[in-house]
Coordinates of N, CA, C and O in Angstrom, one line a residue:
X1 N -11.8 -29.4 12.1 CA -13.0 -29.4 11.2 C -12.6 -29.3 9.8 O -11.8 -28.4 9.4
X2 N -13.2 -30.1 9.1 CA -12.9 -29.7 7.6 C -13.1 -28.7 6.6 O -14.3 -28.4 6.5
X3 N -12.6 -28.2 6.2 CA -13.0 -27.2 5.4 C -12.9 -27.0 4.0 O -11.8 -27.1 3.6
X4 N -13.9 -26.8 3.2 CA -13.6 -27.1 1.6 C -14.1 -25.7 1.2 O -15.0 -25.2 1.7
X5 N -13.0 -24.7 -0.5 CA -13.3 -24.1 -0.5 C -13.7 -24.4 -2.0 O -12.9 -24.7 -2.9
X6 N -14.7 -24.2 -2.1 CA -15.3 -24.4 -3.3 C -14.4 -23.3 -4.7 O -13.6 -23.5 -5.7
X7 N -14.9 -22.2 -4.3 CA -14.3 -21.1 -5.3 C -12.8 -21.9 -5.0 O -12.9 -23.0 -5.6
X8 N -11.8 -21.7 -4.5 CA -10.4 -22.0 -4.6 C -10.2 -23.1 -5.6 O -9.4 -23.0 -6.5
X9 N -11.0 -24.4 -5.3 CA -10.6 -25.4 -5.9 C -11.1 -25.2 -7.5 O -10.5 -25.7 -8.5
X10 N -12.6 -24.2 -7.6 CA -12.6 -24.1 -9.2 C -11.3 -23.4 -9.7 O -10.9 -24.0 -10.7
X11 N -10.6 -22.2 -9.2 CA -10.0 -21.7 -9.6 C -8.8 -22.4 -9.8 O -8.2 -22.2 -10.8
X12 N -8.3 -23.4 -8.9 CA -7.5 -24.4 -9.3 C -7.4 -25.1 -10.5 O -6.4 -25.3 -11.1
X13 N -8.5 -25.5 -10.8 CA -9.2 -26.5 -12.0 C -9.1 -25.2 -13.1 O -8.1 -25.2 -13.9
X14 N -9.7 -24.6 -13.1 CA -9.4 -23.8 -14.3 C -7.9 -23.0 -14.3 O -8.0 -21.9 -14.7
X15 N -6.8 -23.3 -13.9 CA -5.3 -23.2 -14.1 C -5.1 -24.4 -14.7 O -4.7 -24.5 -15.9
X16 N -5.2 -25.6 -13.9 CA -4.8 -26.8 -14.9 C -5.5 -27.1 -16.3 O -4.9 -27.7 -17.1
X17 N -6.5 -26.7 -16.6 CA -7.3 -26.6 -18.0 C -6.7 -25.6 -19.0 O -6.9 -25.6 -20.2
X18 N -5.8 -24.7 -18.2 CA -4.9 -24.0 -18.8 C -3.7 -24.2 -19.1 O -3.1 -23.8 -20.1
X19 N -3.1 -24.9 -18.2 CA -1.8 -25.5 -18.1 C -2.2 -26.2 -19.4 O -1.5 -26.0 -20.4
X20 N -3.5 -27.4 -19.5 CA -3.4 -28.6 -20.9 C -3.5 -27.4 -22.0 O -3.0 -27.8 -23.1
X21 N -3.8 -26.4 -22.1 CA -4.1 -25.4 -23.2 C -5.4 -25.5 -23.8 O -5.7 -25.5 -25.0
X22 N -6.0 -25.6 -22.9 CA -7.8 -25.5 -22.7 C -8.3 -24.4 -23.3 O -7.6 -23.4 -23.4
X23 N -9.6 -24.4 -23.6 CA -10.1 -23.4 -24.3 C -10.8 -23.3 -22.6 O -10.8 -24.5 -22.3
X24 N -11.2 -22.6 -21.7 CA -12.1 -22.2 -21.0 C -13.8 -22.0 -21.2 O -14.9 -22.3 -20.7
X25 N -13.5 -21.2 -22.3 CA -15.0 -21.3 -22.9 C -15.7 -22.2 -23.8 O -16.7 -21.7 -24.4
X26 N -15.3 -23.4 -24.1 CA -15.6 -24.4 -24.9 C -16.5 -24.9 -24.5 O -16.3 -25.1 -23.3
X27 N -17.7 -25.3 -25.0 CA -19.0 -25.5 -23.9 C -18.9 -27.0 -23.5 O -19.8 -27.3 -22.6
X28 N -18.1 -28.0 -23.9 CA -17.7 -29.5 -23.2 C -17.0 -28.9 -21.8 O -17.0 -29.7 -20.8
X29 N -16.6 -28.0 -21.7 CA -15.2 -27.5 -20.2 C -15.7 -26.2 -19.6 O -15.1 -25.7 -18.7
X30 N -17.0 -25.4 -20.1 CA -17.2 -24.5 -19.0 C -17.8 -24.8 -17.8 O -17.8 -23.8 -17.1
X31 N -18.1 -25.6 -17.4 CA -18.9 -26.1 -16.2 C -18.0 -27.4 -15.3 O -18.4 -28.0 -14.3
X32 N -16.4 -27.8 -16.2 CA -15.7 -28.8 -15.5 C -14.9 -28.0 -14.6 O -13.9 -28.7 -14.2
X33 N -14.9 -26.8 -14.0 CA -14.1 -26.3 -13.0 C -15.0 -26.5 -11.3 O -14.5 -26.8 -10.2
X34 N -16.6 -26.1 -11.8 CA -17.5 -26.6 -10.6 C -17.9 -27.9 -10.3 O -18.3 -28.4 -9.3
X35 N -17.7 -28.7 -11.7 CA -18.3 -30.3 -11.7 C -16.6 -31.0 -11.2 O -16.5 -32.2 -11.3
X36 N -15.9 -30.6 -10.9 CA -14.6 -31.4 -10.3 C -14.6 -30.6 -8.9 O -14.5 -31.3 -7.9
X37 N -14.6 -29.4 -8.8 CA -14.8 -28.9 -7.2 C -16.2 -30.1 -6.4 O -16.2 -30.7 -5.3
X38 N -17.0 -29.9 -7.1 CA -18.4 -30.7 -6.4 C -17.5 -32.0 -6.0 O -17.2 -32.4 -4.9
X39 N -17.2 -32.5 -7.1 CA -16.5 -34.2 -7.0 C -15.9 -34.4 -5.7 O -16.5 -35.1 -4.8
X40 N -14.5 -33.6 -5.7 CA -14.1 -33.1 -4.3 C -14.0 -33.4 -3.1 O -13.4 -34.1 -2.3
X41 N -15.8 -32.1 -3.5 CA -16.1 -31.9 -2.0 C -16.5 -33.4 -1.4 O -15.9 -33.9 -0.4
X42 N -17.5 -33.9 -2.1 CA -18.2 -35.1 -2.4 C -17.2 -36.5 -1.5 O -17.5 -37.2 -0.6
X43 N -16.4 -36.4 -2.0 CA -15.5 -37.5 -2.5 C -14.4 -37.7 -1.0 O -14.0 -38.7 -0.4
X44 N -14.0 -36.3 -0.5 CA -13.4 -35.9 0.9 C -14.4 -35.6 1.8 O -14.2 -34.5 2.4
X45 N -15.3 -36.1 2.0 CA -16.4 -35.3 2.9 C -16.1 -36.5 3.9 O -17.0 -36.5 4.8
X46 N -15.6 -37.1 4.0 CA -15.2 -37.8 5.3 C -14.7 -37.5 6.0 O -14.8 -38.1 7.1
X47 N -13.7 -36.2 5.8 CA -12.8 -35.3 6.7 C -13.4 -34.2 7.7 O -13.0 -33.6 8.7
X48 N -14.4 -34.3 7.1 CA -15.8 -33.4 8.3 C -16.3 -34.4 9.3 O -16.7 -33.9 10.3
X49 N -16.3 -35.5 9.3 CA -17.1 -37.2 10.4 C -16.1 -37.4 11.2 O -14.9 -37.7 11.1
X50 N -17.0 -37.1 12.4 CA -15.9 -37.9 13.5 C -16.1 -39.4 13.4 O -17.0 -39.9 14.2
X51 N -15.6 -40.1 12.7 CA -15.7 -42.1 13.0 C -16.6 -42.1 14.5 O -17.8 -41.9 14.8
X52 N -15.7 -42.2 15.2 CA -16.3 -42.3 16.5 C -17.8 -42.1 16.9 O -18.3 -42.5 18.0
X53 N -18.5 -41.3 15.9 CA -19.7 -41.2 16.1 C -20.9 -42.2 15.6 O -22.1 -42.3 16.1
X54 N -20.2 -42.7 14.6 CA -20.5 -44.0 14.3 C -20.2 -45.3 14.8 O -20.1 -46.2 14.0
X55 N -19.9 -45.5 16.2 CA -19.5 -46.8 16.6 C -19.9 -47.1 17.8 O -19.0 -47.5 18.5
X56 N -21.1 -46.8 18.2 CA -21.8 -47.1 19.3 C -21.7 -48.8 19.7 O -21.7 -49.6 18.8
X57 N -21.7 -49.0 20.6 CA -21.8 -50.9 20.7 C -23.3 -50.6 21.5 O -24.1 -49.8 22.0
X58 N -23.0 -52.0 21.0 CA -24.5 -52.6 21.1 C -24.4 -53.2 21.6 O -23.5 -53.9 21.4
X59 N -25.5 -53.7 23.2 CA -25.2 -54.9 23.5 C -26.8 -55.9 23.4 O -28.0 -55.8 23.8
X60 N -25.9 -56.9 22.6 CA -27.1 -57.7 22.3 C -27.5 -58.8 23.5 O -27.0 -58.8 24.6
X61 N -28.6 -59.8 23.0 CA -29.0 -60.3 24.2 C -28.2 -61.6 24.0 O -28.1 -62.2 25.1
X62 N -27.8 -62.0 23.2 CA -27.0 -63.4 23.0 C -25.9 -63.2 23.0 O -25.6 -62.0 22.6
X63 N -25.0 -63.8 23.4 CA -23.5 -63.8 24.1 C -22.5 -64.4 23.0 O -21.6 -65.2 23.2
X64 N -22.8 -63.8 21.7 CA -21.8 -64.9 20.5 C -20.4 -63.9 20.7 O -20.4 -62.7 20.5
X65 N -19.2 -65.0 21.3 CA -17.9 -64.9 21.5 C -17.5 -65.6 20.1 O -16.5 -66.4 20.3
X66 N -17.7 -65.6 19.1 CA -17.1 -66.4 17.8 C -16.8 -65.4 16.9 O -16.8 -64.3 17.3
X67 N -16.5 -65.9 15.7 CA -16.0 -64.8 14.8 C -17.3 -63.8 14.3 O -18.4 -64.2 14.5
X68 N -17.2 -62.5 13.7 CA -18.1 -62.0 12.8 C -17.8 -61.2 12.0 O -17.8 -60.0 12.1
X69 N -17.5 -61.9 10.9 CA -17.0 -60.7 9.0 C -18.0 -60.3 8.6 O -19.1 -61.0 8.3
X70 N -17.8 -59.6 8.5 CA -18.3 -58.5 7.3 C -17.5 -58.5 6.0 O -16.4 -57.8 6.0
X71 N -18.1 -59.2 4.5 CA -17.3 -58.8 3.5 C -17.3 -58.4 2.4 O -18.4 -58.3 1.9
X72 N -16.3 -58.0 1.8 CA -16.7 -57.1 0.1 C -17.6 -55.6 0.4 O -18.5 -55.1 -0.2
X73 N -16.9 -55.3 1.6 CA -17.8 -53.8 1.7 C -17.1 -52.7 0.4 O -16.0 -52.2 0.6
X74 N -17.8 -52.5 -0.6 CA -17.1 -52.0 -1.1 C -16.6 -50.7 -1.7 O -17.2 -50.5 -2.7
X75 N -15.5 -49.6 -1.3 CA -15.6 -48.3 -1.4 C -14.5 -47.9 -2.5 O -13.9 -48.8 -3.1
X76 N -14.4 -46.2 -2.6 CA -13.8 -45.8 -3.5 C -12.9 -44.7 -2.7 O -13.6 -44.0 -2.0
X77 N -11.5 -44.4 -2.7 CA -10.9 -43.5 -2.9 C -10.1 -42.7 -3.6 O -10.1 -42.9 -4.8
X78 N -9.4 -41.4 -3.0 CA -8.2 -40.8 -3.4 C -6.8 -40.8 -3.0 O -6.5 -40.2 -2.1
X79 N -6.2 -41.4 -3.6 CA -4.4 -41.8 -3.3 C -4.4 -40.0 -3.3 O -5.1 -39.3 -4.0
X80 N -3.4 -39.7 -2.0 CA -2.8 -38.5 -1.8 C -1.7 -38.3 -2.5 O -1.3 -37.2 -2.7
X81 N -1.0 -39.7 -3.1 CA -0.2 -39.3 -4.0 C -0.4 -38.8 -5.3 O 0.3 -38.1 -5.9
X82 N -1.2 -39.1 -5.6 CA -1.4 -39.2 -7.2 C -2.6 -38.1 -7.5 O -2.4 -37.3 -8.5
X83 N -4.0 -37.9 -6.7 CA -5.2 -37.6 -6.5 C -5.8 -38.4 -7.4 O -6.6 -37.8 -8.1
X84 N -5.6 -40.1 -7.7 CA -5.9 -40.6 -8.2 C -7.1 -41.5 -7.7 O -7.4 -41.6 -6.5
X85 N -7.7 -41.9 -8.4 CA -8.7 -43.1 -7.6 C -8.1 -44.5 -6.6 O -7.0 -44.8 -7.0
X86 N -8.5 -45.1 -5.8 CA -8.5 -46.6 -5.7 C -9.5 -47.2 -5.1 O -10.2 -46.7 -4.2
X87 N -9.6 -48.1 -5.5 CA -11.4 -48.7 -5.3 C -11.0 -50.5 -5.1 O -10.1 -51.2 -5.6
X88 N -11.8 -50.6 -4.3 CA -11.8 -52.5 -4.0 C -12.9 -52.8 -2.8 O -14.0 -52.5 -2.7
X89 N -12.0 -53.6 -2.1 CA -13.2 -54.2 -1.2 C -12.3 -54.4 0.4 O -11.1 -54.7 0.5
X90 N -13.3 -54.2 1.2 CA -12.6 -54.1 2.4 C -13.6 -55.6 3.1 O -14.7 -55.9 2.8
X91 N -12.8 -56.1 4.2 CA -13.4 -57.3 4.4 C -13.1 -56.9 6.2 O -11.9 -56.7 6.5
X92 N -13.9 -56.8 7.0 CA -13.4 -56.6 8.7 C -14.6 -57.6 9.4 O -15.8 -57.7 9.3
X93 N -13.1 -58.5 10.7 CA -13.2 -59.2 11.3 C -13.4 -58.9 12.6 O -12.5 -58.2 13.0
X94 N -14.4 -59.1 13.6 CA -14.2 -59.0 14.6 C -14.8 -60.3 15.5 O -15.6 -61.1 15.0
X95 N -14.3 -60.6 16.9 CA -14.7 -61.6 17.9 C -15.0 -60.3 19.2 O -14.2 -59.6 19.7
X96 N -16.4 -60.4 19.6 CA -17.3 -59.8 20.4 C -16.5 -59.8 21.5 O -15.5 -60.5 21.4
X97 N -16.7 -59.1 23.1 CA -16.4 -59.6 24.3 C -17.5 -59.4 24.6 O -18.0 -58.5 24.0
X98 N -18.2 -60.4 25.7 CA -19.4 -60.4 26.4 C -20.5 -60.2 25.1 O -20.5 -60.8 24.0
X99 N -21.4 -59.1 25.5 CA -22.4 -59.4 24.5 C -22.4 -58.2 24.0 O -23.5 -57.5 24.1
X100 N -21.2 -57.6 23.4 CA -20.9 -56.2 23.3 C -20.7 -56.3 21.5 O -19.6 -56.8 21.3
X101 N -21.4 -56.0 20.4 CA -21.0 -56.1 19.4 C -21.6 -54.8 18.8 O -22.4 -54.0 19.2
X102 N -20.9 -54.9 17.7 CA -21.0 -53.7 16.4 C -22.4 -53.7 15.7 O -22.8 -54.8 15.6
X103 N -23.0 -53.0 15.3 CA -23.9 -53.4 13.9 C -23.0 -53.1 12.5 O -22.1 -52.2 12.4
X104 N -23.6 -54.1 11.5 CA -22.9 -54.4 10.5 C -22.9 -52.9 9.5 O -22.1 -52.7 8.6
X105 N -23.9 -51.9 9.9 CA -23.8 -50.6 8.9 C -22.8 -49.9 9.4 O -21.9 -49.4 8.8
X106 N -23.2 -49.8 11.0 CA -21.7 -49.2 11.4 C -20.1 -49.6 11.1 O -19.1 -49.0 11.4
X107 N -20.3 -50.6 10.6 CA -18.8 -51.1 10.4 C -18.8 -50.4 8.7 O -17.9 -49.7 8.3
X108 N -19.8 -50.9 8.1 CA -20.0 -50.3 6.4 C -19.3 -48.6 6.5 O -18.3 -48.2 6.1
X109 N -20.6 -47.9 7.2 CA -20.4 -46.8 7.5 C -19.2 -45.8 7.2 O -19.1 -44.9 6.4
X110 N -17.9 -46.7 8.7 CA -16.3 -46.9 8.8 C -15.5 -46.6 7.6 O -14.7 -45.7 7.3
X111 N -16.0 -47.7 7.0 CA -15.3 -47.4 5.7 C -15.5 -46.6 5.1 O -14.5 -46.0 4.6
X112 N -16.6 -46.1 4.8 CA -16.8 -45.2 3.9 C -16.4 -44.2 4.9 O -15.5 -43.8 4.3
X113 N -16.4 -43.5 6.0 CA -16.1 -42.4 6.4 C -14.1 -42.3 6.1 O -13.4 -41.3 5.8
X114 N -13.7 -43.4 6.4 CA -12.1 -43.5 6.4 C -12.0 -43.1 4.9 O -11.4 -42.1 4.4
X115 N -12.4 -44.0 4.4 CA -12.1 -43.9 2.5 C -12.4 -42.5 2.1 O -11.7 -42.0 1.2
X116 N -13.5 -41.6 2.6 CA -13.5 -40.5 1.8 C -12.8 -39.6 2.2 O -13.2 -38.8 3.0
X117 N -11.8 -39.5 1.8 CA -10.2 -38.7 2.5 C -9.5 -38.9 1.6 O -9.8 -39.6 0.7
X118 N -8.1 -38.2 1.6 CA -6.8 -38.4 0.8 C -6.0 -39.4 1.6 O -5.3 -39.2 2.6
X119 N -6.3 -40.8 0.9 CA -6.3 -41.8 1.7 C -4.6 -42.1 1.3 O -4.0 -41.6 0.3
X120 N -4.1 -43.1 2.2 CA -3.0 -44.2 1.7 C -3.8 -45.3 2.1 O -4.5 -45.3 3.1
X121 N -3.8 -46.8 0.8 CA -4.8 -47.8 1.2 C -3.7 -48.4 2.9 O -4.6 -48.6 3.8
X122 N -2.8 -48.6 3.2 CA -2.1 -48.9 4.4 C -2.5 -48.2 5.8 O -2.3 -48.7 6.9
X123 N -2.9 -47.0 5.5 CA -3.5 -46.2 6.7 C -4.8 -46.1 6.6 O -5.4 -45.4 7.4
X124 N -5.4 -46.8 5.5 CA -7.1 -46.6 5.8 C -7.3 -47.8 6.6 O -8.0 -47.7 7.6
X125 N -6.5 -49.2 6.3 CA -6.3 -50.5 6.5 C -6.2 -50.5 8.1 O -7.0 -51.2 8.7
X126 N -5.3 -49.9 8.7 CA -4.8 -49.4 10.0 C -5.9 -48.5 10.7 O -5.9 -48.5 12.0
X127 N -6.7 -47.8 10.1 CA -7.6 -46.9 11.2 C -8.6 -47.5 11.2 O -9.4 -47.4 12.2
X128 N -9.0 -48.8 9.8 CA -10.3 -49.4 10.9 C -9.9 -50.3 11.3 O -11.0 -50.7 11.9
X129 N -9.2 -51.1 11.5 CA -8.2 -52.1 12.7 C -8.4 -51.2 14.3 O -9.2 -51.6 15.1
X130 N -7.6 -50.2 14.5 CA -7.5 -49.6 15.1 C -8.9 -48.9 15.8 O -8.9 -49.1 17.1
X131 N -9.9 -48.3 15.2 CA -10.8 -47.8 15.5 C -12.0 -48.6 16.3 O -12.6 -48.1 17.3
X132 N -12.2 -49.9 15.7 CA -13.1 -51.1 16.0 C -12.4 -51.4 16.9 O -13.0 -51.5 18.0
X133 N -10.8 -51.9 17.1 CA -10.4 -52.2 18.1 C -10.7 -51.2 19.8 O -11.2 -51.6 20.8
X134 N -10.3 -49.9 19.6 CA -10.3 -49.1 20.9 C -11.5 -49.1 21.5 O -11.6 -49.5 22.7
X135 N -12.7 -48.5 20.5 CA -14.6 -48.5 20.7 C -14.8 -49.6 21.0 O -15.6 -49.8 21.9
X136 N -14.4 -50.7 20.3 CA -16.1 -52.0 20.5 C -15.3 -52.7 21.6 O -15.8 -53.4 22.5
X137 N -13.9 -52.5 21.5 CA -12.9 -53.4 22.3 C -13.2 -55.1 22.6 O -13.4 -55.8 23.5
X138 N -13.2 -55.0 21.3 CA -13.4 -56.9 20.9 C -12.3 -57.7 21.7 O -11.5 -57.3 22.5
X139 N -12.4 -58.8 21.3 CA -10.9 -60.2 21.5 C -10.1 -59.6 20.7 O -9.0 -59.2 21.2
X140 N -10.3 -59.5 19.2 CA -9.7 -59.4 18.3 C -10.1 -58.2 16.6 O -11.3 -57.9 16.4
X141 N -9.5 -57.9 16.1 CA -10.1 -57.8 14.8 C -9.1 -57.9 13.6 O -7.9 -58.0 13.7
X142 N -9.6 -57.9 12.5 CA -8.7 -58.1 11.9 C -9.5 -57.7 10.3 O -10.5 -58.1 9.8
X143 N -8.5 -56.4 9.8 CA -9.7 -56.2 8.4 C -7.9 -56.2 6.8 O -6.7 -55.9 6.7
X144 N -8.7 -56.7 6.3 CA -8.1 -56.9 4.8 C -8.7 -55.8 4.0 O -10.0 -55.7 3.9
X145 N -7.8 -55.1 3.4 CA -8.2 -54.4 2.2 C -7.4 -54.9 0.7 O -6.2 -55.1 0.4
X146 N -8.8 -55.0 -0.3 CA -8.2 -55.4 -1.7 C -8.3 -53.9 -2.5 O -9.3 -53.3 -2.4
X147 N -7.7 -53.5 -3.1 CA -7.8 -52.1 -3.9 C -7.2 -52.1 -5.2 O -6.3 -53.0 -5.3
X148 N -7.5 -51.4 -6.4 CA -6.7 -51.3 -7.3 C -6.5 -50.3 -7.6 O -7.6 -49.6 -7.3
X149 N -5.7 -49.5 -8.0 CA -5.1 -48.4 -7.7 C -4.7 -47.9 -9.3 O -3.8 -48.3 -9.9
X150 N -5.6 -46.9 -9.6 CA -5.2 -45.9 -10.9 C -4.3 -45.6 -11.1 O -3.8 -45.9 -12.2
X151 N -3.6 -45.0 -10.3 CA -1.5 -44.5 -10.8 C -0.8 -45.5 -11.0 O 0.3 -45.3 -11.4
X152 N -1.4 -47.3 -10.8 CA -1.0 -48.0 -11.2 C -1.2 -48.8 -12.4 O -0.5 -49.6 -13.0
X153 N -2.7 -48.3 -12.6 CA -3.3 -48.9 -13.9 C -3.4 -48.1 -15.1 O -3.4 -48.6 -16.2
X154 N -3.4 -46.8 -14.9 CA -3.4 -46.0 -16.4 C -2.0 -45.1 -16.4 O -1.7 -44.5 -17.5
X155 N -1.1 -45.1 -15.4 CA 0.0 -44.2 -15.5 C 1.0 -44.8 -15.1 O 0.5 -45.7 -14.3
X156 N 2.4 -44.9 -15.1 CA 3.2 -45.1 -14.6 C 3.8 -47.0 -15.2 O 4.5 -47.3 -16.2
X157 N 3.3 -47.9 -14.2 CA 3.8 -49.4 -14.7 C 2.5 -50.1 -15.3 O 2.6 -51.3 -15.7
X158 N 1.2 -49.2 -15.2 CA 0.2 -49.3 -16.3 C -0.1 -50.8 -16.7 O 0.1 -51.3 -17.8
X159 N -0.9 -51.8 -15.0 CA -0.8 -52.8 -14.6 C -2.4 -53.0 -14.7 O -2.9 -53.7 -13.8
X160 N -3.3 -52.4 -15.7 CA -4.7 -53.0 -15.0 C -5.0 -54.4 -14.4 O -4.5 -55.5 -14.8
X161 N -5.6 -54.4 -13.7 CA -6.2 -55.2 -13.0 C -5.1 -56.2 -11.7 O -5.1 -57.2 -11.1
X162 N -4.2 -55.1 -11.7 CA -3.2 -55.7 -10.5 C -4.1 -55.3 -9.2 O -5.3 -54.9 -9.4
X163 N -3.7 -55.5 -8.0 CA -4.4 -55.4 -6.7 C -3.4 -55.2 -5.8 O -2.4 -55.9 -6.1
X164 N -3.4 -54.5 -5.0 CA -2.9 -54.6 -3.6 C -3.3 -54.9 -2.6 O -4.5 -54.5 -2.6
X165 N -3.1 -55.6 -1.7 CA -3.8 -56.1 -0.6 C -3.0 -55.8 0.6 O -1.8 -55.8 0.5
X166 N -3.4 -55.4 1.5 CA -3.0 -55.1 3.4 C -4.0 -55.4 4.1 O -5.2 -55.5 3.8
X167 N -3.3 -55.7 5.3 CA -4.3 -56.1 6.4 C -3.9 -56.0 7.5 O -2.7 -56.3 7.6
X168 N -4.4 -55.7 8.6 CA -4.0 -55.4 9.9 C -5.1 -56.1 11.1 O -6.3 -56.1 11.3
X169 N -4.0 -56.7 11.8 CA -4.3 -57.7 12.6 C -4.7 -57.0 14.3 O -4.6 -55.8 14.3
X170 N -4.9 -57.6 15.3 CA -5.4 -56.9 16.5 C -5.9 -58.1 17.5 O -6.7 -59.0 17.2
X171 N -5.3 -57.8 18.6 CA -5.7 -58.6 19.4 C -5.6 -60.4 19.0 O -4.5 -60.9 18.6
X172 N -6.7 -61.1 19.0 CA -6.7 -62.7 19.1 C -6.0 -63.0 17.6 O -5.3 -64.0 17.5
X173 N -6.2 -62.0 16.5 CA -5.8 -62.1 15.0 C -4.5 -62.3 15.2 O -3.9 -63.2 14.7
X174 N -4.1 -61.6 15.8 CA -2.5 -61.5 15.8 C -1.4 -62.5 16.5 O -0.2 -62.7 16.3
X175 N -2.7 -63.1 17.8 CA -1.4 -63.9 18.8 C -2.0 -65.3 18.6 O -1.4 -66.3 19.2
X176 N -3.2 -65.7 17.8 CA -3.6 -67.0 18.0 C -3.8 -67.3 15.8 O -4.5 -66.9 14.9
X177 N -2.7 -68.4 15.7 CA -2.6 -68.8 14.4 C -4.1 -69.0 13.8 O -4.7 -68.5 12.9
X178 N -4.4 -70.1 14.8 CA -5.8 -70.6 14.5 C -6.9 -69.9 13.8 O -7.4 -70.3 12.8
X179 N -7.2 -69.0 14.5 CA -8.0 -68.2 14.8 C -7.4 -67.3 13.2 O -7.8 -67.7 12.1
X180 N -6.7 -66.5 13.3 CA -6.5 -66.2 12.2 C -6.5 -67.1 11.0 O -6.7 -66.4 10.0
X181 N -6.4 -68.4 10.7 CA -6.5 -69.1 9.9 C -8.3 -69.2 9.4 O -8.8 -69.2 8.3
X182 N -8.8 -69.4 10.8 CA -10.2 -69.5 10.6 C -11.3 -68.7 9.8 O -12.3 -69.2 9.2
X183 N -10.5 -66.8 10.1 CA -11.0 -66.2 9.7 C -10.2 -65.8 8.0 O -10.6 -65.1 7.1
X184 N -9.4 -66.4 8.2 CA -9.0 -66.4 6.6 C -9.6 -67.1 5.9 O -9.8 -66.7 4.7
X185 N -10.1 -68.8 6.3 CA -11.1 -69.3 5.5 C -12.0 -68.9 5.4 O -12.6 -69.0 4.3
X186 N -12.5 -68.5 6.4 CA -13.9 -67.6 5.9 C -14.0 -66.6 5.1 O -15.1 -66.4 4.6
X187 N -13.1 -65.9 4.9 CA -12.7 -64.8 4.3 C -12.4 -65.7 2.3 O -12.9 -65.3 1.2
X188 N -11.5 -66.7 2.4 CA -12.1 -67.0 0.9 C -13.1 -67.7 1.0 O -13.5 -68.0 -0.1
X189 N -13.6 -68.1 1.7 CA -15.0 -68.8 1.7 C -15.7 -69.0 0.4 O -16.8 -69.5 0.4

């Protein structure tokens, strides 16, 4: 279960405001020790959701065995390395078995429950591949993540507007070219 300690993390925040040689009482910075705890809490509150709670299948009354993306879902995280931002767009594929499918909020949902965490974009990429795959137990799925990544753009090789991309493949994605091809054109569609 997650647990966030509010007091702790102000008290953190006002050490690093000290570390920059912060006035504490300056009235722009008295209230940024609770207004970055709130952020936080806010921002990791995904670590309290079980996913799984959100992924009920559905079974609908039509039998579509074909592709179905979902794309440009788009979220924000925190690199665990950095506690920096990264933000982009997640695109997830799946092919139904029988008449067993997802609804499209629950897949939205996903994301955002994975992303609000001290994320790596490669292991957010991987748990909803993974997640959709075990629950809805499709043919296949297959999700792409595009992100851009703060420690990359304001610090360090200080690359705005570079992107990373990963994607993780599953089931028909992975063993049938085609198919993967298909949903890649759809995907630049």
């Amino acid at each position: 279960m997650f647990h966030f300690d509010e007091k702790k993390a102000q008290r953190a925040v006002k050490l690093l405001l000290e570390s920059f040689g912060e006035d504490l009482n300056r009235d722009g910075i008295k209230r940024t020790p609770e207004r970055v705890a709130e952020f936080y809490k806010e921002v990791l509150s995904g670590n309290k959701i079980d996913p799984l709670k959100f992924v009920p299948v559905h079974y609908a009354t039509e039998d579509h065995a074909a592709i179905v993306l979902v794309k440009d879902i788009t979220f924000y995280s925190l690199c665990e390395h950095h506690l920096l931002p990264f933000f982009g767009r997640t695109h997830i594929a799946y092919i139904p078995r029988k008449d067993k499918i997802i609804g499209v909020s629950k897949l939205i949902k996903l994301v955002e429950i994975f992303a609000n965490r001290l994320q790596l974009q490669e292991r957010l990429t991987k748990q909803l591949a993974d997640t959709v795959m075990k629950f809805v137990k499709p043919h296949g799925v297959m999700v792409v993540v595009e992100a851009e990544h703060l420690c990359m753009t304001m610090r360090g090789v200080k690359k705005p507007g570079s992107k990373m991309v990963t994607s993780a493949m599953r089931g028909i994605f992975l063993k049938d070219v085609r198919t993967r091809s298909e949903a890649m054109s759809l995907l630049r569609g």
